[in-house]
Short mmCIF file of C-alpha atoms (C1' of nucleotides) in Angstrom, two decimals:
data_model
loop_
_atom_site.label_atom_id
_atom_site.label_comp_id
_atom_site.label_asym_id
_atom_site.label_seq_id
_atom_site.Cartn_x
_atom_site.Cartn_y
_atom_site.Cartn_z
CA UNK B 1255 5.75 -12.04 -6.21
CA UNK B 1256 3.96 -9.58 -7.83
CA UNK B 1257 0.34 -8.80 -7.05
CA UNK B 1258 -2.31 -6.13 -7.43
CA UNK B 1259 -1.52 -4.30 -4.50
CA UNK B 1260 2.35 -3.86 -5.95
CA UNK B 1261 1.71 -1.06 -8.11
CA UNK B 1262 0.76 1.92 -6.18
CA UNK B 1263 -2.81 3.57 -7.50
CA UNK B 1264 -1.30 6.83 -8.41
CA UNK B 1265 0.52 5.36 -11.09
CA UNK B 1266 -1.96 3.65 -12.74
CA UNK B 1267 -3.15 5.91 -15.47
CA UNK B 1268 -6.83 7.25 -14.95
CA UNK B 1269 -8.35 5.88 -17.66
CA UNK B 1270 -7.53 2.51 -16.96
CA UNK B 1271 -8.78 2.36 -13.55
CA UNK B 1272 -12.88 1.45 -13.00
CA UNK B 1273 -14.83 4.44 -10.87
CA UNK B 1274 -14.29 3.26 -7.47
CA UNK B 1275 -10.50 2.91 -8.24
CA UNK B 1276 -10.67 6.36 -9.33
CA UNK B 1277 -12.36 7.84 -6.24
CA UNK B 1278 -9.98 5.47 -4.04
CA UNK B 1279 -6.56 7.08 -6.12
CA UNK B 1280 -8.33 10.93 -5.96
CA UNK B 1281 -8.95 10.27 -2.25
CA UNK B 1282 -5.37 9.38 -1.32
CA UNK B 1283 -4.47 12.65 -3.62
CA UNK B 1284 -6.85 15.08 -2.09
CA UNK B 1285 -6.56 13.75 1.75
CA UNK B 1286 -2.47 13.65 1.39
CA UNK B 1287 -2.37 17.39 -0.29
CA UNK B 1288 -4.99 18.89 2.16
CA UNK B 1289 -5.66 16.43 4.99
CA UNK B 1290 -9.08 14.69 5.76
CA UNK B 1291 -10.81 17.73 7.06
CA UNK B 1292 -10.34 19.99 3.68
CA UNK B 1293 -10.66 17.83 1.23
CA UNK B 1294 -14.32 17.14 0.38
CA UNK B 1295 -16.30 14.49 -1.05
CA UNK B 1296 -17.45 16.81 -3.81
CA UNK B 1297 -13.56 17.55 -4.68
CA UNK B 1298 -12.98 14.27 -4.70
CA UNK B 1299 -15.79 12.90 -6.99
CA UNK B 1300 -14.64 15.92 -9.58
CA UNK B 1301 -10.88 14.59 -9.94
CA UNK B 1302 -12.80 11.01 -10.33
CA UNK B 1303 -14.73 12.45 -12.69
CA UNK B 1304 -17.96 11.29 -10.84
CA UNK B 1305 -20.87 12.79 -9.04
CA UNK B 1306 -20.23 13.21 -5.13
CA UNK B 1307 -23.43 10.41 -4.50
CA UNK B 1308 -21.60 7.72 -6.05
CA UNK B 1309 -18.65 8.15 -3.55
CA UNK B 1310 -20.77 7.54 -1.25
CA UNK B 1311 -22.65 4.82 -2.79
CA UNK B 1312 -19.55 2.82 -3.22
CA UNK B 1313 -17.78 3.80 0.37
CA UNK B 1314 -20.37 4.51 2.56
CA UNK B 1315 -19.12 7.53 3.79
CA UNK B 1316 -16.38 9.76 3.65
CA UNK B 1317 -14.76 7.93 6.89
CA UNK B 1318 -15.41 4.27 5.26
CA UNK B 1319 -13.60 6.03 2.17
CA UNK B 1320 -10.64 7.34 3.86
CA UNK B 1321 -10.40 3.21 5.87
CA UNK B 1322 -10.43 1.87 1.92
CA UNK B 1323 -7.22 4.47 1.32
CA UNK B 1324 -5.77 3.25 4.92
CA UNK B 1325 -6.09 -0.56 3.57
CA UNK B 1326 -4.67 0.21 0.01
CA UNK B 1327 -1.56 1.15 1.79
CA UNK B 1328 -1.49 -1.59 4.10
CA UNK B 1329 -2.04 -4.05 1.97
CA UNK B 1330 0.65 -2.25 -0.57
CA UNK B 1331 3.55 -2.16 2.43
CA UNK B 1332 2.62 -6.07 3.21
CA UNK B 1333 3.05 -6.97 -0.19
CA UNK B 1334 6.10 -4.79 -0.38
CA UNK B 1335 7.50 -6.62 2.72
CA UNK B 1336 8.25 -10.01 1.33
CA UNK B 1337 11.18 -8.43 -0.26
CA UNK B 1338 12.66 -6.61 2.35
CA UNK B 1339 11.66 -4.29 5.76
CA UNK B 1340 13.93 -1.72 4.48
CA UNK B 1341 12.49 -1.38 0.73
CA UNK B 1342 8.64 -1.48 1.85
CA UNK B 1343 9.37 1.41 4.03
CA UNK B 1344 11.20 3.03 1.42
CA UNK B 1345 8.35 2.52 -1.04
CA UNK B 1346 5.74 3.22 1.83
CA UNK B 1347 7.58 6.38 2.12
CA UNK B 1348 7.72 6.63 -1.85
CA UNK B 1349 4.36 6.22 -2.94
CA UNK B 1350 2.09 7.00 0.30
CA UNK B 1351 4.53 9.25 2.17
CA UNK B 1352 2.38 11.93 2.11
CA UNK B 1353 -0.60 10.11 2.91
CA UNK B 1354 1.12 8.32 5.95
CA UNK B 1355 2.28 11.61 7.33
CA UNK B 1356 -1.41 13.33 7.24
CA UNK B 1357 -2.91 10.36 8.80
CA UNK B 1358 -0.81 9.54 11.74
CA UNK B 1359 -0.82 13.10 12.41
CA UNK B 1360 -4.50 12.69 13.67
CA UNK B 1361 -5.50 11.26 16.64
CA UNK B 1362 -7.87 8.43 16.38
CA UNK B 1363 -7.93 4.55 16.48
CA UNK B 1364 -7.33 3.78 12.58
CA UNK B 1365 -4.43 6.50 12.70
CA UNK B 1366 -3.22 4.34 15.96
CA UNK B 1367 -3.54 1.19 13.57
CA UNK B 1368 -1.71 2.65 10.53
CA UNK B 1369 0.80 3.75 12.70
CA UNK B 1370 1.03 0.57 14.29
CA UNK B 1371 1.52 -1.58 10.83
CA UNK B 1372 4.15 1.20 9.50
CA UNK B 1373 6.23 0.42 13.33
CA UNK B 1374 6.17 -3.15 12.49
CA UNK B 1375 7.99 -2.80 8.98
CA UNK B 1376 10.01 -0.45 11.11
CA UNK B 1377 10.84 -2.04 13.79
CA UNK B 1378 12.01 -5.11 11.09
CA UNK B 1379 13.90 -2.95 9.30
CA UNK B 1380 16.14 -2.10 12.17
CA UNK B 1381 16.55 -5.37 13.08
CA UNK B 1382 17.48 -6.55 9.50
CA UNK B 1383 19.66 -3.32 9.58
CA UNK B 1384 21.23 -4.36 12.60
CA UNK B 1385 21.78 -7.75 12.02
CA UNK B 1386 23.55 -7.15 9.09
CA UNK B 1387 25.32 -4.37 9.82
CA UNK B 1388 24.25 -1.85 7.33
CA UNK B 1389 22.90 0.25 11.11
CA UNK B 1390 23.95 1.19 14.19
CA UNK B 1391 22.40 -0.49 16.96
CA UNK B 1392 20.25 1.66 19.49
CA UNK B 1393 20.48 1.43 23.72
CA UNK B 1394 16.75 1.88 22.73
CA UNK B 1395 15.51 -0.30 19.06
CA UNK B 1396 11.62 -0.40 19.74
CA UNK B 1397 12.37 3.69 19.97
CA UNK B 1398 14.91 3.66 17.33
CA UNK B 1399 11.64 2.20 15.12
CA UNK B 1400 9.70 4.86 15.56
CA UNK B 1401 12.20 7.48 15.43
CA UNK B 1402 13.25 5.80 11.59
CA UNK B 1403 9.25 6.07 10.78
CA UNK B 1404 9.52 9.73 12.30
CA UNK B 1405 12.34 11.57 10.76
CA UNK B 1406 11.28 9.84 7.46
CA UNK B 1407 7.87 11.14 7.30
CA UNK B 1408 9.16 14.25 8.22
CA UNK B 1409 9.63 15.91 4.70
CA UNK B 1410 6.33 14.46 3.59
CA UNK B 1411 4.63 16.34 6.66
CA UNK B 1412 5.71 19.64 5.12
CA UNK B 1413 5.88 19.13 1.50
CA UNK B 1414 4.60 22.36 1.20
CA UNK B 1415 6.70 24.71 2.57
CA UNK B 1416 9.72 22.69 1.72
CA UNK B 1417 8.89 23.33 -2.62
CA UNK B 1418 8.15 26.64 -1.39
CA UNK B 1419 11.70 26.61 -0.57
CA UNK B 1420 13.46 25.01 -3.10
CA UNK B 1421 11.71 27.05 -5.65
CA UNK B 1422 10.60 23.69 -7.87
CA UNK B 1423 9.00 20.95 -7.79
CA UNK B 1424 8.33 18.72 -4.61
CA UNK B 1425 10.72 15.88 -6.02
CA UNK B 1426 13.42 18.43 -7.01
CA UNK B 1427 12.84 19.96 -3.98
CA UNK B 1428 12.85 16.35 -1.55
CA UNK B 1429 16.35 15.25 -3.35
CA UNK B 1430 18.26 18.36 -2.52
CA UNK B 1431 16.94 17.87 1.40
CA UNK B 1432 17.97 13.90 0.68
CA UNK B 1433 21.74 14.95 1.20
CA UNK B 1434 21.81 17.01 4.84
CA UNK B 1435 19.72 14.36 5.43
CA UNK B 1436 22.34 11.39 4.66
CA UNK B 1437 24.60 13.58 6.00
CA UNK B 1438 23.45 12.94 9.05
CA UNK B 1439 22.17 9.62 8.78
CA UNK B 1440 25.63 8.53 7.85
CA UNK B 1441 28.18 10.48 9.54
CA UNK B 1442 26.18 12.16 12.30
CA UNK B 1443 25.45 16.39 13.35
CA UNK B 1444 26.42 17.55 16.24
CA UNK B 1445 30.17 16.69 17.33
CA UNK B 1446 29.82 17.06 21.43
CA UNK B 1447 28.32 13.47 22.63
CA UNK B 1448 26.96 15.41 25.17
CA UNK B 1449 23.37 16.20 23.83
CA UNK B 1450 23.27 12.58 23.82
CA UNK B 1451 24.41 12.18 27.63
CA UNK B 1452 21.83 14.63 28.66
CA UNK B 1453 19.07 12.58 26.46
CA UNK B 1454 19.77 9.55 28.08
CA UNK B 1455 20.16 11.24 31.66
CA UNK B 1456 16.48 12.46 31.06
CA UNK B 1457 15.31 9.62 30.21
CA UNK B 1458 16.93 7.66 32.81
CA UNK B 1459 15.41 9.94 35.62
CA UNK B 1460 12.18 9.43 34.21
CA UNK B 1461 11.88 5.66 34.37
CA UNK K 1426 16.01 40.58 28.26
CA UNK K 1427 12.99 39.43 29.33
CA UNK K 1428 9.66 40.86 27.67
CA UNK K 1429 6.41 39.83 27.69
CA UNK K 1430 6.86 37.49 24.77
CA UNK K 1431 9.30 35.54 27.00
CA UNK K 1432 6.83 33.78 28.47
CA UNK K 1433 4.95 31.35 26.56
CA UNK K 1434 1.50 32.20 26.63
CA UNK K 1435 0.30 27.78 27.92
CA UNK K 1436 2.67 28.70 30.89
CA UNK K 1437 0.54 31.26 32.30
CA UNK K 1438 -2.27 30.56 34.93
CA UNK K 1439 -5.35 30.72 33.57
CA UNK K 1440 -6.77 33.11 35.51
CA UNK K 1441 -4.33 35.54 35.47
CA UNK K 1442 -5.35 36.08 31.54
CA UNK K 1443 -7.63 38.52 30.57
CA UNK K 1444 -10.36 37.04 28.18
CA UNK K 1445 -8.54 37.59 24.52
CA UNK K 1446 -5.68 36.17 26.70
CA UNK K 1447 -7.57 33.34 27.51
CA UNK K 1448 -8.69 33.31 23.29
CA UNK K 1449 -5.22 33.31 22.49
CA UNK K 1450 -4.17 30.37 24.59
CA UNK K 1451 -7.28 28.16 24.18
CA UNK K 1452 -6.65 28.18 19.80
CA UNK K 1453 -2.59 27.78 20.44
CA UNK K 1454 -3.73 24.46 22.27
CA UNK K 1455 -6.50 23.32 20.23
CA UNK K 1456 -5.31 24.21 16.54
CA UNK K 1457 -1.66 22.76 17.61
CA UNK K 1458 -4.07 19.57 19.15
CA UNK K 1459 -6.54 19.58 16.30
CA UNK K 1460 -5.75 21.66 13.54
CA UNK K 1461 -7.44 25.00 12.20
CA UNK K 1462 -9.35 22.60 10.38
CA UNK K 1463 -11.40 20.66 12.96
CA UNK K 1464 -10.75 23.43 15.98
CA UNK K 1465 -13.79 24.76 16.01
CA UNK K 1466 -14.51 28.72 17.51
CA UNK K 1467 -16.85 27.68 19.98
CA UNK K 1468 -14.57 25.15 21.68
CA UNK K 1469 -11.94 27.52 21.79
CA UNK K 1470 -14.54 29.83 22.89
CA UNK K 1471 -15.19 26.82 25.72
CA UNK K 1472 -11.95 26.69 26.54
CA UNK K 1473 -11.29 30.42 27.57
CA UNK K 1474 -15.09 30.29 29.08
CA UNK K 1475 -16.08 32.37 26.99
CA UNK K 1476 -18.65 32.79 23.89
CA UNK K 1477 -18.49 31.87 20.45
CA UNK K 1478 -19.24 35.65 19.50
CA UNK K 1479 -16.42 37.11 22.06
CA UNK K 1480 -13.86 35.24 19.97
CA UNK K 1481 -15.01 37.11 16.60
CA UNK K 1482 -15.48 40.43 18.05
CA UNK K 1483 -12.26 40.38 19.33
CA UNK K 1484 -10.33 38.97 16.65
CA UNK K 1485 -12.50 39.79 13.70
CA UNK K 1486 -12.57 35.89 12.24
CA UNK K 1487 -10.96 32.37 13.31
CA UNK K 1488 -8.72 33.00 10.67
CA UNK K 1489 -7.20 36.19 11.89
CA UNK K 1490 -7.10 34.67 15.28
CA UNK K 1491 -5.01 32.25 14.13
CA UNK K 1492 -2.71 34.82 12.26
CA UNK K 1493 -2.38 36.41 16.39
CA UNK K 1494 -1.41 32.94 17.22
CA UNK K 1495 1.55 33.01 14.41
CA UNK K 1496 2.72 36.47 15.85
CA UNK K 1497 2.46 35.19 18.81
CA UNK K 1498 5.25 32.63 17.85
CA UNK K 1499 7.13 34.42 16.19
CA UNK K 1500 7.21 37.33 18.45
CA UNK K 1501 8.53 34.68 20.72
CA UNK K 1502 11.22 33.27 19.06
CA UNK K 1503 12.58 37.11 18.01
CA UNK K 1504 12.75 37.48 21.57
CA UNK K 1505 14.60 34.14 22.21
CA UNK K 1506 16.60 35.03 19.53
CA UNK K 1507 18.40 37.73 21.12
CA UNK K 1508 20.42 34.94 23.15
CA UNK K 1509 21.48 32.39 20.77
CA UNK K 1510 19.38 30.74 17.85
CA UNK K 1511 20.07 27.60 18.66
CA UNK K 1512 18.32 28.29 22.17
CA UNK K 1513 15.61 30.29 20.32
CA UNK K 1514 15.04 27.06 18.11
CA UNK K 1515 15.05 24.64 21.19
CA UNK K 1516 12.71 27.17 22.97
CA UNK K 1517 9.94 27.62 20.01
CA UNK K 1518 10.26 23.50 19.79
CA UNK K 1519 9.59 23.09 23.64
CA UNK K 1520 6.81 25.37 23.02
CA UNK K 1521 5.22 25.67 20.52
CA UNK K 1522 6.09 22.43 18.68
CA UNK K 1523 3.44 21.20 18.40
CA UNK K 1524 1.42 24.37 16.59
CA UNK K 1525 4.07 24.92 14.42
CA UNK K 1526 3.98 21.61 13.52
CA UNK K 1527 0.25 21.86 12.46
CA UNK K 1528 0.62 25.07 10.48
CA UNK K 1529 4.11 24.31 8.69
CA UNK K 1530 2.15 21.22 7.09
CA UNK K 1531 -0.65 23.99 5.64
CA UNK K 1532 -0.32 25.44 2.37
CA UNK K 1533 -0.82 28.90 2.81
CA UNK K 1534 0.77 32.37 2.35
CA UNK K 1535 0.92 32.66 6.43
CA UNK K 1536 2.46 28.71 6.38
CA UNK K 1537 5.57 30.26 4.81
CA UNK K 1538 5.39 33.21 6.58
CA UNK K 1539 5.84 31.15 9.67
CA UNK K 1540 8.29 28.51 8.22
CA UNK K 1541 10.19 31.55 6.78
CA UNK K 1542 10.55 32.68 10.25
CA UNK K 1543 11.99 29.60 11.49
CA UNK K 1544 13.93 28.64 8.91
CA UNK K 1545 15.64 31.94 9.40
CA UNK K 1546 16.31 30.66 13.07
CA UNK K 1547 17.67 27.57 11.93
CA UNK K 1548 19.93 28.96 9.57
CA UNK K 1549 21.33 30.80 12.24
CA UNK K 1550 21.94 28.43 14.45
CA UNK K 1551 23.27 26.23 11.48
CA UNK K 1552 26.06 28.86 10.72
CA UNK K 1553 27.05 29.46 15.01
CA UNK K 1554 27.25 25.94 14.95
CA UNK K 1555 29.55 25.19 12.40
CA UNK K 1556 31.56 28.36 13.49
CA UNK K 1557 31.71 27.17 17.15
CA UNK K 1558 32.08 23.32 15.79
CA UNK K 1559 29.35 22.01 17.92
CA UNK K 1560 27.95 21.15 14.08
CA UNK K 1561 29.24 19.29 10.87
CA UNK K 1562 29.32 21.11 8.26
CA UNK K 1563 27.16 20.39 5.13
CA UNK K 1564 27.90 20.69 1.43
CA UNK K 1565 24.43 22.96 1.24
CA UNK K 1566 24.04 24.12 4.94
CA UNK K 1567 20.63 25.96 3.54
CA UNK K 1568 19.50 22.24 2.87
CA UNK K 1569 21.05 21.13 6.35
CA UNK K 1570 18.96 24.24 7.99
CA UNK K 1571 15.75 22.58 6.28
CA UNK K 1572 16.42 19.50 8.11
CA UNK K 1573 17.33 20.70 10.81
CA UNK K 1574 13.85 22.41 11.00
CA UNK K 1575 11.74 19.62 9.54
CA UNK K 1576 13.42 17.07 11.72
CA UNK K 1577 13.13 18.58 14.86
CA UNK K 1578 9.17 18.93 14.00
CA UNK K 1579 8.66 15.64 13.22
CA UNK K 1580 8.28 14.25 16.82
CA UNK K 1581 5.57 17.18 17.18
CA UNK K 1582 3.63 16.49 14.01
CA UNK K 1583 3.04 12.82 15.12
CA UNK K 1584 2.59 13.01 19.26
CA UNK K 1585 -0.69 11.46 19.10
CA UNK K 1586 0.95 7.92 17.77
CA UNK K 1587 3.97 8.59 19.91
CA UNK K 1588 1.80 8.82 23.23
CA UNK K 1589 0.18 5.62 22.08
CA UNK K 1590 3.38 4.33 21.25
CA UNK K 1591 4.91 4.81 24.97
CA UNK K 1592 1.38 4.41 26.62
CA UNK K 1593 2.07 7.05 28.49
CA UNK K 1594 1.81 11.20 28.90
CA UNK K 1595 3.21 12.97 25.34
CA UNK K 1596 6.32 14.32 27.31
CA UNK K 1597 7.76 11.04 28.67
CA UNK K 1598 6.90 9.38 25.16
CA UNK K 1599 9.15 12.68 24.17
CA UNK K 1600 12.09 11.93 26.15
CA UNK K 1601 12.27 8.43 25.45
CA UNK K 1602 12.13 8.93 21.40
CA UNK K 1603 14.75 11.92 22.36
CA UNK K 1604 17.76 9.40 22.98
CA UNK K 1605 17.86 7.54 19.58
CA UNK K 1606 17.36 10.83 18.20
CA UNK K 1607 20.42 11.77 19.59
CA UNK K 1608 22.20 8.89 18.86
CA UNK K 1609 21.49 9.84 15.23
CA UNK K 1610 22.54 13.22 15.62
CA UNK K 1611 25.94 12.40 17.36
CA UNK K 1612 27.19 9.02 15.95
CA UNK K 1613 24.36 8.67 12.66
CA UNK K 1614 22.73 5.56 11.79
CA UNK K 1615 24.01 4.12 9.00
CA UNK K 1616 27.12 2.67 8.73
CA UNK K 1617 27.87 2.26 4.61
CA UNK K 1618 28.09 5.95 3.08
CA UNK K 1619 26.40 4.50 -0.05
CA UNK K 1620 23.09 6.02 0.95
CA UNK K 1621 24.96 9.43 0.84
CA UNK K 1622 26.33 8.92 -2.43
CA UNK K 1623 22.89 7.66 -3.97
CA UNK K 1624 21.79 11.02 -2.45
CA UNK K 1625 24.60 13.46 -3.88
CA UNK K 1626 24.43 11.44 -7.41
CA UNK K 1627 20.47 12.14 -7.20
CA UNK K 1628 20.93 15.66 -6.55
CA UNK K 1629 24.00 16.39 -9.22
CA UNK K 1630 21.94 14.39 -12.14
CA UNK K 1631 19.19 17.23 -11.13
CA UNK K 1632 20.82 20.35 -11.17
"C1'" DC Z 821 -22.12 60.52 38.97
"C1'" DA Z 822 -23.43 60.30 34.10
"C1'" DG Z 823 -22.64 58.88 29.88
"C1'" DA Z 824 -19.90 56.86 26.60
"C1'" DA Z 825 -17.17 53.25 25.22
"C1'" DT Z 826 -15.98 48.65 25.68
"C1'" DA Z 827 -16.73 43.76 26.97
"C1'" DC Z 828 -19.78 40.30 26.52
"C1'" DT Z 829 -23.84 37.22 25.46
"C1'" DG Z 830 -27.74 34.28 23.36
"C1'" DA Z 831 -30.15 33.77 19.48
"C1'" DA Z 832 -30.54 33.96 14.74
"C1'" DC Z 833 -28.57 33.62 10.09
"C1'" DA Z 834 -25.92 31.85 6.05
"C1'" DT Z 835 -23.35 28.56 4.06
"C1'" DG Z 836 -20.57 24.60 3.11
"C1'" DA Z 837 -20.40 19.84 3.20
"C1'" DG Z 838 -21.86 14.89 4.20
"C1'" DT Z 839 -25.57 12.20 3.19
"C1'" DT Z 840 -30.23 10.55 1.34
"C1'" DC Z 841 -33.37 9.55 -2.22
"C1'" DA Z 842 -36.00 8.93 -6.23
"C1'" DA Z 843 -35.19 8.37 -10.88
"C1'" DT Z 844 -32.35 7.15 -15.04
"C1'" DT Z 845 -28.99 4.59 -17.53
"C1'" DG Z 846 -26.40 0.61 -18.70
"C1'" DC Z 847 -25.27 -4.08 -18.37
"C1'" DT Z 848 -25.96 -9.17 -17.72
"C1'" DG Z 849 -27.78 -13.60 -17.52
"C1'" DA Z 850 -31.85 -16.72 -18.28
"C1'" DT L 1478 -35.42 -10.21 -25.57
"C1'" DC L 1479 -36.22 -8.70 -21.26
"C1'" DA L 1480 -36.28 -8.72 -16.30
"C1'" DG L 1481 -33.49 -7.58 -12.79
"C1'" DC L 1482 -29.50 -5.72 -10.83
"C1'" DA L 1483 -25.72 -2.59 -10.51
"C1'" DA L 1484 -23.93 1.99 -11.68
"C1'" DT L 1485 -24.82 6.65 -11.72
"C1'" DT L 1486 -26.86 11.21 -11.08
"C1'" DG L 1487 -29.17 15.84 -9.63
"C1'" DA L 1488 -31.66 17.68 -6.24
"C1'" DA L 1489 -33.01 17.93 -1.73
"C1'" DC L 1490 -32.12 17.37 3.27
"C1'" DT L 1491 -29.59 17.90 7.58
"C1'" DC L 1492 -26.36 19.45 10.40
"C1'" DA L 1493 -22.20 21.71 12.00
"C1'" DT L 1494 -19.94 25.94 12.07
"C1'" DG L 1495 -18.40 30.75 11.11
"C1'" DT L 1496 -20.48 34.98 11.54
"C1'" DT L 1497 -23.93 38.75 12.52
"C1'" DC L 1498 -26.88 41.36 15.41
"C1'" DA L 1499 -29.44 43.43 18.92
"C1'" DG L 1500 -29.33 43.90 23.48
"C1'" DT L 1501 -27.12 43.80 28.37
"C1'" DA L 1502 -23.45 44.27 31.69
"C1'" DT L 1503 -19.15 46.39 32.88
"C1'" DT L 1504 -15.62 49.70 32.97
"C1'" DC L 1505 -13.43 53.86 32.02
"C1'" DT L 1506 -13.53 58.99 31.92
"C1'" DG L 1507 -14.74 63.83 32.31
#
DNA sequence: CAGAATACTGAACATGAGTTCAATTGCTGA
DNA sequence: TCAGCAATTGAACTCATGTTCAGTATTCTG
């Protein structure tokens, strides 16, 4: 059941992890807190604790670098899955959230393939959810998927501003916005059905 | 009622811009497309047909054009504001969704500034809602205004996957992921109010 | 109409960041 | 032990990009 890929890198403590594990865990760090374009190799190599050349010597490049962080959580959410759809999104979200959210907010082919492995679990997890009643079903599931993967990324997108507001720290900050947020995943927002009428009226006129 | 900031500034006809018009326009697009990040001053400069050197003379730096491109927002949503905020808030999605996704997931005194300004929105429209009852209530409507905000963002921050996702144009993809959305937001998604009381337990152990 | 101010440009400059490279250190297996 | 291989580094190189600058065109104003 258990394998290496189960425990997320950022909980490992530094010392225990070899130099290339280090770069990998400061790389998810530094590309989730700033996204891809800001963080540098240099800042990188200084949280590992190594010169910038050997990031490269062990990656490649900075690209092949960031592709070794997309496969750490890939290969993290598939080992994740065996247990259930619903708990290796909820630990994607977890440990990689803000990761995910950076990434897929690019455009390029690897974003397109993260995406596409994070819409699988998704798209599972609604079924399972469906199936066993713990979800309402959708006139829509494939787009009930993505709009799960969406709304949950959401916080992670804006991390920032969202500790700015609470005045604390980011997990202080993400449980307080947990509860509107069940709110509304459990008992719904708006009380007129008719946002929902004119959503599907748009979308039926567009098909 | 209607001022110049009424009109968003992509809706205009190109040519009808003057050249800092044209500025303005071309780094709305391409930081919202981009980021500030990878948006670089000479393809905005490209964009508006103009030169790299216009762009700084007029604006000083890219940095301070991109502070004109957050007054440009919010000069537009104070002026949508004057009808209702919950119009103001579609209208600055439908918009400028897109851009305000990009800078709401910076880290930056001008981030908050921004996210300030449209929190204060969705506050507003949180409180005429419940007033009016075309909202439910929350036990901390500040927190329900936050994810109100974030949520509504969301689809923005991740268009490039959701595109790929439909296979086609951004705004169809849009429309399409808008119907489970508002399934959510008028009936919710969960069925078992467990996840709501995991939620209120997490946030009463913390406070 | 003249001149001043403004709009505008191409070329050059400075710098930050990804990458290369030659050299050094440390380890490992015959 | 030692040869060879992997790990590691500082310095140098290259390139993209924000910015400056000197000069030209355009527009406003008295």
């Amino acid at each position: 059941m258990s394998s290496i890929a189960d425990a997320p890198l950022t909980d490992v403590p530094l010392a225990d992890l070899s130099a290339s594990g280090r770069i990998v865990r400061a790389a998810l760090t530094r590309f989730a807190q700033h996204g891809v374009a800001r963080a540098t190799v240099r800042d990188i190599a200084g949280d590992a604790g190594v010169s910038a050349a050997l990031v490269i010597h062990h990656f490649g490049s900075k690209e092949q670098l960031r592709l070794e962080c997309d496969r750490r959580v890939v290969a993290f959410v598939q080992a994740k899955e065996r247990t259930s759809a619903a708990r290796a999104l909820d630990a994607a979200f977890a440990h990689y959230g803000a990761y995910a959210a950076r990434m897929l907010a690019e455009d390029s082919p690897e974003s397109r393939r993260l995406f596409d492995e994070l819409l699988g679990v998704s798209r599972a997890a609604v079924a399972d959810g469906e199936k066993v009643g713990s979800l309402r079903g959708s006139s829509d599931p494939d787009a009930q998927a993505v709009a799960l993967l969406m709304l949950g990324l959401a916080p992670f997108a804006f991390t920032a501003n969202l500790t700015h507001w609470a005045g604390t720290d980011a997990e202080t900050a993400m449980t307080r916005l947990a509860v509107p947020i069940a709110e509304i995943y459990t008992a719904g927002l708006m009380t007129d059905p008719a946002v929902l009428e004119a959503a599907r009226d748009a979308q039926g006129a567009r098909e």
